[in-house]
Amino acid sequence: MRTLITALAALTQTGLAQPLDAETYNRGRATIDRAIGFLRGAQDHATGGWAHNPQGPNLPAISGLVLNGMLLDPRIDHTDDDVARGIDYILGFKKLDGGIHDGILPTYNTAICVSALSHVPTPDAADAIQSGVVLLRSVQWGAFDPTRNPSPEAPTFNEPVDEDHPFYGGVGYGNNGRPDMSNMQFFMQALHDAGVSSEDPAIQKALVFLERTQMDERVNPRGYARGSRQGGFIYATVPNAQSVDAFAGQSQAGEIVETLSDGTRASRLRAYGSITYAGFKSLIFADLAPDDIRVTAALGWITDNYDLTENPGLGDDGYYYYVLSFARALDAFGVNTLETSAGDRAWAADLIDTLADLQEPDGSFRVRSDRWLENNDVLITAYCLIALQHAVN
């Protein structure tokens, strides 16, 4: 494991002005073009959405991800016919309370759609962004507010939530109320894309939840992080919605035997790839200083575990979600080259080469796992398109 000093050196020595070579750039652009071609062909002609289910309920977030990927392309804007129809589709799910969803997963759907609409310069989009942020604020767990709890996230859970509670500062999907780091990263992305200040109370509360999901005793004082110096992130502060009496933590990657800070060895919850990049990006959006221990600890994990062959800690599971998190985080970090344990890596070139090799002839991407909906070719192609746009543009 890298020391703090080494991690900080990696932070300050990374390359900042090394553009892609022409061959890699052209390969990335061609991969993007094929992905866009596939997604245009996969659009539902009747509704303008993607992965539309006539029987419902639908996930406008999938259309939001597609639109985000397309609108990150400098050659495409909101007047594009397919994009315009997609925008109308997600706006059709707007609720009176500001949510953008079809009756399920309000945080997930609203956050992703807010991010997509942030690229759309129209009054309707601006109104949906403003009201969407109001909804997102309302579903963040914080100090007890009788007008908000029970919230749409947890209609049967109404205990007061103060800063000592495991849920504090977090957001969940909406089906059980328990907050998690996946929803947290989409929440933070949406607030960032909507222009919410890093000094905003919602961001400051989110930092509390982020600290409690980082596996590093220098950041997280909870028992499940005792002695750990991993630096990466886990999924949640509790295993399930019923486990609210004590912090226990949860990692989708299980546990790992770790050499603790006192030299002993013990099992600790395992930090893993997709969620560590999600956490790292969230710290960046909170405008923490480069030498903040939360940033350098997470960066240390990233530089020690740099990998694009799998989702580190989970293998093929959630691989394309990992690719999305990887690209968004490193682009937000603002560097082209990382000093990793395996040597200097040009992450954007590595990503382009990896995804080009995984692309199918029709422009979609090879299914690697069916976990977390990653057998849905529209969803994983949208993930890859966003990642590629961050690598190329």
XYZ file of C-alpha atoms in Angstrom, residues 10-378:
369
model
C 1.410 10.886 -7.617
C -1.184 13.628 -7.345
C 1.283 16.414 -8.059
C 3.370 14.635 -10.701
C 0.600 13.378 -12.968
C 0.704 14.576 -16.560
C -1.552 17.467 -17.418
C -0.765 18.282 -21.046
C -0.340 15.078 -22.991
C -3.019 14.846 -25.698
C -3.984 11.556 -27.284
C -1.918 10.594 -30.286
C -3.775 10.769 -33.600
C -4.202 7.014 -33.966
C -5.713 6.607 -30.493
C -7.916 9.670 -30.915
C -9.259 8.373 -34.223
C -9.869 4.939 -32.721
C -11.777 6.537 -29.870
C -13.826 8.698 -32.213
C -14.700 5.696 -34.396
C -15.760 3.711 -31.332
C -17.962 6.616 -30.234
C -19.539 6.883 -33.678
C -20.410 3.184 -33.740
C -21.902 3.408 -30.245
C -24.027 6.408 -31.216
C -25.163 4.591 -34.347
C -26.279 1.610 -32.275
C -28.150 3.817 -29.802
C -29.920 5.736 -32.544
C -31.134 2.423 -33.931
C -32.238 1.244 -30.487
C -34.437 4.282 -29.793
C -38.125 3.442 -29.370
C -39.881 4.958 -32.372
C -43.231 5.357 -30.620
C -42.012 7.184 -27.499
C -38.520 8.529 -28.207
C -37.115 6.731 -25.182
C -34.611 3.920 -24.802
C -35.255 0.521 -23.211
C -38.922 1.523 -23.025
C -41.307 -1.011 -21.497
C -44.891 -0.533 -22.766
C -46.227 -2.323 -19.685
C -44.134 -0.146 -17.368
C -42.801 0.922 -15.052
C -39.959 2.521 -16.964
C -36.526 3.786 -16.040
C -36.099 7.225 -17.640
C -32.561 7.105 -16.208
C -31.529 4.781 -19.049
C -32.665 7.374 -21.585
C -30.931 10.009 -19.471
C -27.649 8.114 -19.694
C -27.988 7.773 -23.473
C -28.729 11.479 -23.827
C -25.832 12.388 -21.563
C -23.471 10.365 -23.728
C -24.757 11.903 -26.938
C -24.804 15.473 -25.624
C -21.206 15.227 -24.441
C -20.313 15.001 -28.128
C -19.437 18.459 -29.504
C -21.076 17.532 -32.816
C -24.512 16.896 -31.243
C -26.855 19.257 -29.428
C -30.449 19.352 -28.181
C -31.793 20.150 -31.661
C -30.732 16.757 -33.011
C -33.985 14.946 -33.894
C -33.258 11.799 -31.861
C -31.973 13.802 -28.908
C -34.966 16.155 -28.950
C -37.368 13.215 -28.852
C -35.387 11.677 -25.998
C -35.522 14.928 -24.029
C -39.296 15.067 -24.448
C -39.461 11.453 -23.275
C -37.693 12.037 -19.959
C -39.528 15.327 -19.366
C -42.742 13.338 -19.703
C -41.898 11.602 -16.406
C -41.615 14.854 -14.426
C -43.716 14.830 -11.242
C -45.283 17.669 -9.304
C -42.669 17.288 -6.547
C -39.842 17.655 -9.072
C -38.984 13.997 -9.402
C -38.383 12.495 -12.844
C -39.391 8.850 -12.580
C -42.147 6.327 -13.282
C -43.095 5.609 -9.702
C -39.929 3.706 -8.784
C -36.349 4.583 -7.822
C -36.940 8.337 -7.534
C -33.393 9.297 -6.553
C -31.633 7.221 -9.210
C -33.903 8.329 -12.054
C -34.143 11.981 -11.071
C -30.415 12.428 -10.520
C -29.418 10.914 -13.855
C -32.079 12.865 -15.739
C -30.989 16.136 -14.083
C -27.444 15.462 -15.288
C -28.663 14.830 -18.828
C -30.821 17.956 -18.860
C -27.874 20.071 -17.701
C -26.697 19.911 -21.334
C -30.032 21.250 -22.655
C -30.351 25.072 -22.877
C -34.141 25.351 -22.864
C -36.611 26.791 -20.323
C -38.300 23.407 -19.854
C -34.979 21.764 -19.062
C -33.996 24.545 -16.674
C -37.298 24.206 -14.838
C -36.892 20.425 -14.582
C -33.348 20.814 -13.266
C -34.415 23.308 -10.608
C -37.332 21.206 -9.391
C -35.291 18.014 -9.691
C -32.680 19.443 -7.324
C -35.472 20.260 -4.869
C -36.565 16.617 -4.962
C -33.002 15.393 -4.504
C -32.518 17.620 -1.478
C -35.720 16.240 0.018
C -34.586 12.621 -0.143
C -31.198 13.127 1.467
C -31.118 11.834 5.013
C -30.419 14.606 7.490
C -31.618 16.128 10.709
C -35.201 15.206 11.502
C -37.723 17.268 9.603
C -41.388 16.330 10.176
C -42.316 17.772 6.792
C -39.855 15.468 5.021
C -39.656 12.241 7.040
C -41.081 9.807 6.142
C -39.590 10.748 2.800
C -40.425 9.394 -0.672
C -37.360 7.206 -0.180
C -38.759 5.379 2.837
C -42.486 5.858 3.403
C -42.521 3.527 6.417
C -39.298 4.708 8.068
C -39.839 7.763 10.215
C -37.262 7.727 13.002
C -35.326 10.948 13.542
C -32.020 10.996 11.668
C -29.276 13.048 13.274
C -25.560 13.099 12.522
C -24.960 10.011 14.674
C -27.257 7.884 12.525
C -25.754 5.572 9.841
C -28.092 7.044 7.209
C -27.065 10.663 7.782
C -26.068 12.512 4.609
C -26.816 9.594 2.308
C -29.441 8.865 -0.329
C -30.974 5.566 -1.398
C -32.792 4.100 -4.379
C -36.240 4.583 -2.959
C -37.343 0.987 -2.390
C -36.084 0.640 1.190
C -34.589 3.961 2.174
C -31.125 2.684 3.005
C -28.500 5.017 1.518
C -25.671 3.692 -0.628
C -22.673 4.943 -2.550
C -24.088 4.280 -5.999
C -26.987 6.654 -5.449
C -24.576 9.012 -3.733
C -22.409 9.330 -6.820
C -25.392 10.059 -9.093
C -26.710 12.528 -6.495
C -23.358 14.328 -6.350
C -23.050 14.262 -10.148
C -26.498 15.821 -10.500
C -25.820 18.594 -7.977
C -22.485 19.310 -9.659
C -24.035 19.368 -13.132
C -26.846 21.613 -11.894
C -24.293 24.121 -10.603
C -24.911 23.630 -6.880
C -22.071 25.111 -4.807
C -19.715 22.770 -2.995
C -20.456 24.844 0.120
C -24.132 23.877 -0.062
C -25.469 22.049 3.026
C -26.410 19.047 0.890
C -22.776 18.619 -0.188
C -21.513 19.073 3.353
C -23.929 16.445 4.674
C -22.901 14.116 1.867
C -19.283 14.386 3.011
C -20.275 12.788 6.323
C -21.671 9.746 4.521
C -18.632 9.620 2.243
C -16.276 9.542 5.223
C -18.202 6.633 6.709
C -17.900 4.572 3.549
C -14.157 5.108 3.105
C -12.084 2.190 4.383
C -9.348 4.117 6.104
C -9.014 4.700 9.846
C -7.492 8.141 9.196
C -10.859 9.171 7.750
C -13.445 6.776 9.177
C -13.515 6.174 12.955
C -16.139 3.407 12.784
C -15.219 -0.058 13.990
C -15.410 -1.709 10.577
C -12.575 0.573 9.389
C -10.413 0.146 12.507
C -6.776 -0.249 11.512
C -7.584 -0.203 7.787
C -5.468 1.826 5.402
C -7.084 0.678 2.150
C -8.222 4.184 1.226
C -10.960 2.969 -1.108
C -14.718 2.931 -0.622
C -17.403 0.398 0.272
C -21.074 0.371 -0.665
C -22.941 1.356 2.511
C -22.733 2.068 6.224
C -25.132 -0.762 7.133
C -25.901 -4.122 5.485
C -29.655 -3.507 5.021
C -32.506 -1.171 5.891
C -33.199 -2.962 9.154
C -29.611 -2.652 10.443
C -29.846 0.864 11.779
C -28.814 0.344 15.405
C -25.079 0.278 14.754
C -22.606 0.974 11.978
C -21.577 -2.332 10.412
C -20.756 -1.371 6.832
C -21.384 -3.318 3.647
C -19.177 -4.112 0.672
C -20.409 -5.818 -2.479
C -16.877 -7.265 -2.636
C -17.050 -8.979 0.755
C -13.970 -8.929 2.972
C -10.217 -9.003 2.551
C -7.432 -9.941 4.959
C -5.513 -6.745 5.534
C -2.335 -5.832 7.392
C -3.608 -3.239 9.844
C -1.846 -0.094 10.974
C -0.540 -1.865 14.100
C 1.036 -4.647 12.022
C -1.536 -7.335 12.814
C -3.645 -9.022 10.138
C -7.423 -9.173 10.184
C -10.425 -9.308 7.894
C -11.935 -5.993 6.891
C -14.616 -4.995 4.408
C -13.053 -4.809 0.978
C -12.919 -1.550 -0.949
C -13.555 -2.075 -4.655
C -13.203 -0.397 -8.003
C -16.487 1.103 -9.162
C -17.441 2.489 -5.777
C -13.971 3.826 -5.017
C -13.994 5.859 -8.229
C -17.547 6.970 -7.349
C -16.319 8.148 -3.963
C -13.189 9.784 -5.363
C -15.214 11.753 -7.907
C -17.628 12.849 -5.160
C -14.704 14.166 -3.097
C -13.490 16.121 -6.127
C -16.959 17.620 -6.635
C -16.921 18.672 -2.974
C -13.801 20.756 -3.790
C -11.577 19.171 -1.170
C -7.945 20.265 -1.214
C -5.557 18.011 -3.170
C -3.659 17.158 -0.001
C -6.788 16.371 2.045
C -6.319 12.917 3.567
C -9.657 11.763 2.108
C -8.429 12.594 -1.384
C -4.919 11.212 -1.026
C -6.138 8.006 0.628
C -8.584 7.356 -2.214
C -5.937 8.228 -4.788
C -3.561 5.776 -3.121
C -6.103 2.986 -3.607
C -6.622 3.996 -7.233
C -2.929 4.053 -8.082
C -2.370 0.715 -6.335
C -5.322 -0.986 -8.048
C -5.308 0.545 -11.527
C -6.945 -1.972 -13.870
C -9.228 -1.996 -16.902
C -9.447 -5.756 -17.368
C -12.036 -6.039 -14.578
C -13.893 -4.158 -11.870
C -11.233 -4.528 -9.144
C -12.652 -6.640 -6.339
C -15.700 -7.755 -8.351
C -14.320 -9.152 -11.597
C -16.871 -8.923 -14.412
C -19.733 -7.862 -12.141
C -20.588 -4.213 -12.680
C -17.738 -3.889 -15.159
C -19.334 -1.245 -17.399
C -20.590 0.752 -14.421
C -16.966 0.656 -13.284
C -15.807 1.993 -16.660
C -18.296 4.859 -16.347
C -17.126 5.707 -12.817
C -13.453 5.380 -13.799
C -13.700 7.826 -16.707
C -15.890 10.391 -14.979
C -13.660 10.444 -11.911
C -10.341 10.716 -13.734
C -11.662 13.377 -16.089
C -12.923 15.349 -13.071
C -9.501 14.858 -11.482
C -8.082 16.726 -14.477
C -5.056 14.642 -15.409
C -4.059 12.542 -18.397
C -1.421 10.331 -16.791
C -1.483 8.495 -13.473
C 1.623 7.284 -11.670
C 0.456 3.792 -10.712
C 2.158 0.849 -9.033
C 2.569 -0.623 -12.534
C 4.135 2.555 -13.950
C 2.760 5.677 -15.578
C -0.570 5.045 -17.311
C -2.341 7.250 -19.849
C -5.815 6.381 -18.631
C -7.762 7.782 -21.601
C -5.708 5.826 -24.137
C -6.029 2.682 -22.025
C -9.794 3.142 -21.843
C -10.176 3.705 -25.584
C -8.129 0.629 -26.445
C -10.036 -1.508 -23.949
C -13.514 -0.464 -25.061
C -12.681 -0.605 -28.764
C -11.737 -4.248 -28.270
C -14.996 -4.933 -26.402
C -17.234 -3.309 -29.016
C -19.462 -5.555 -31.115
C -19.845 -5.015 -34.884
C -23.245 -3.346 -34.379
C -21.747 -0.723 -32.051
C -22.961 -2.230 -28.765
C -20.594 -3.806 -26.252
C -19.940 -7.378 -25.242
C -21.969 -8.511 -22.245
C -19.632 -9.604 -19.447
C -22.143 -10.157 -16.629
C -25.895 -9.988 -16.164
C -25.618 -8.534 -12.653
C -27.043 -5.030 -12.121
C -28.771 -5.014 -15.536
C -25.489 -5.271 -17.432
C -27.056 -7.696 -19.911
C -29.021 -4.689 -21.221
C -27.099 -3.647 -24.329
C -28.560 -0.128 -24.339
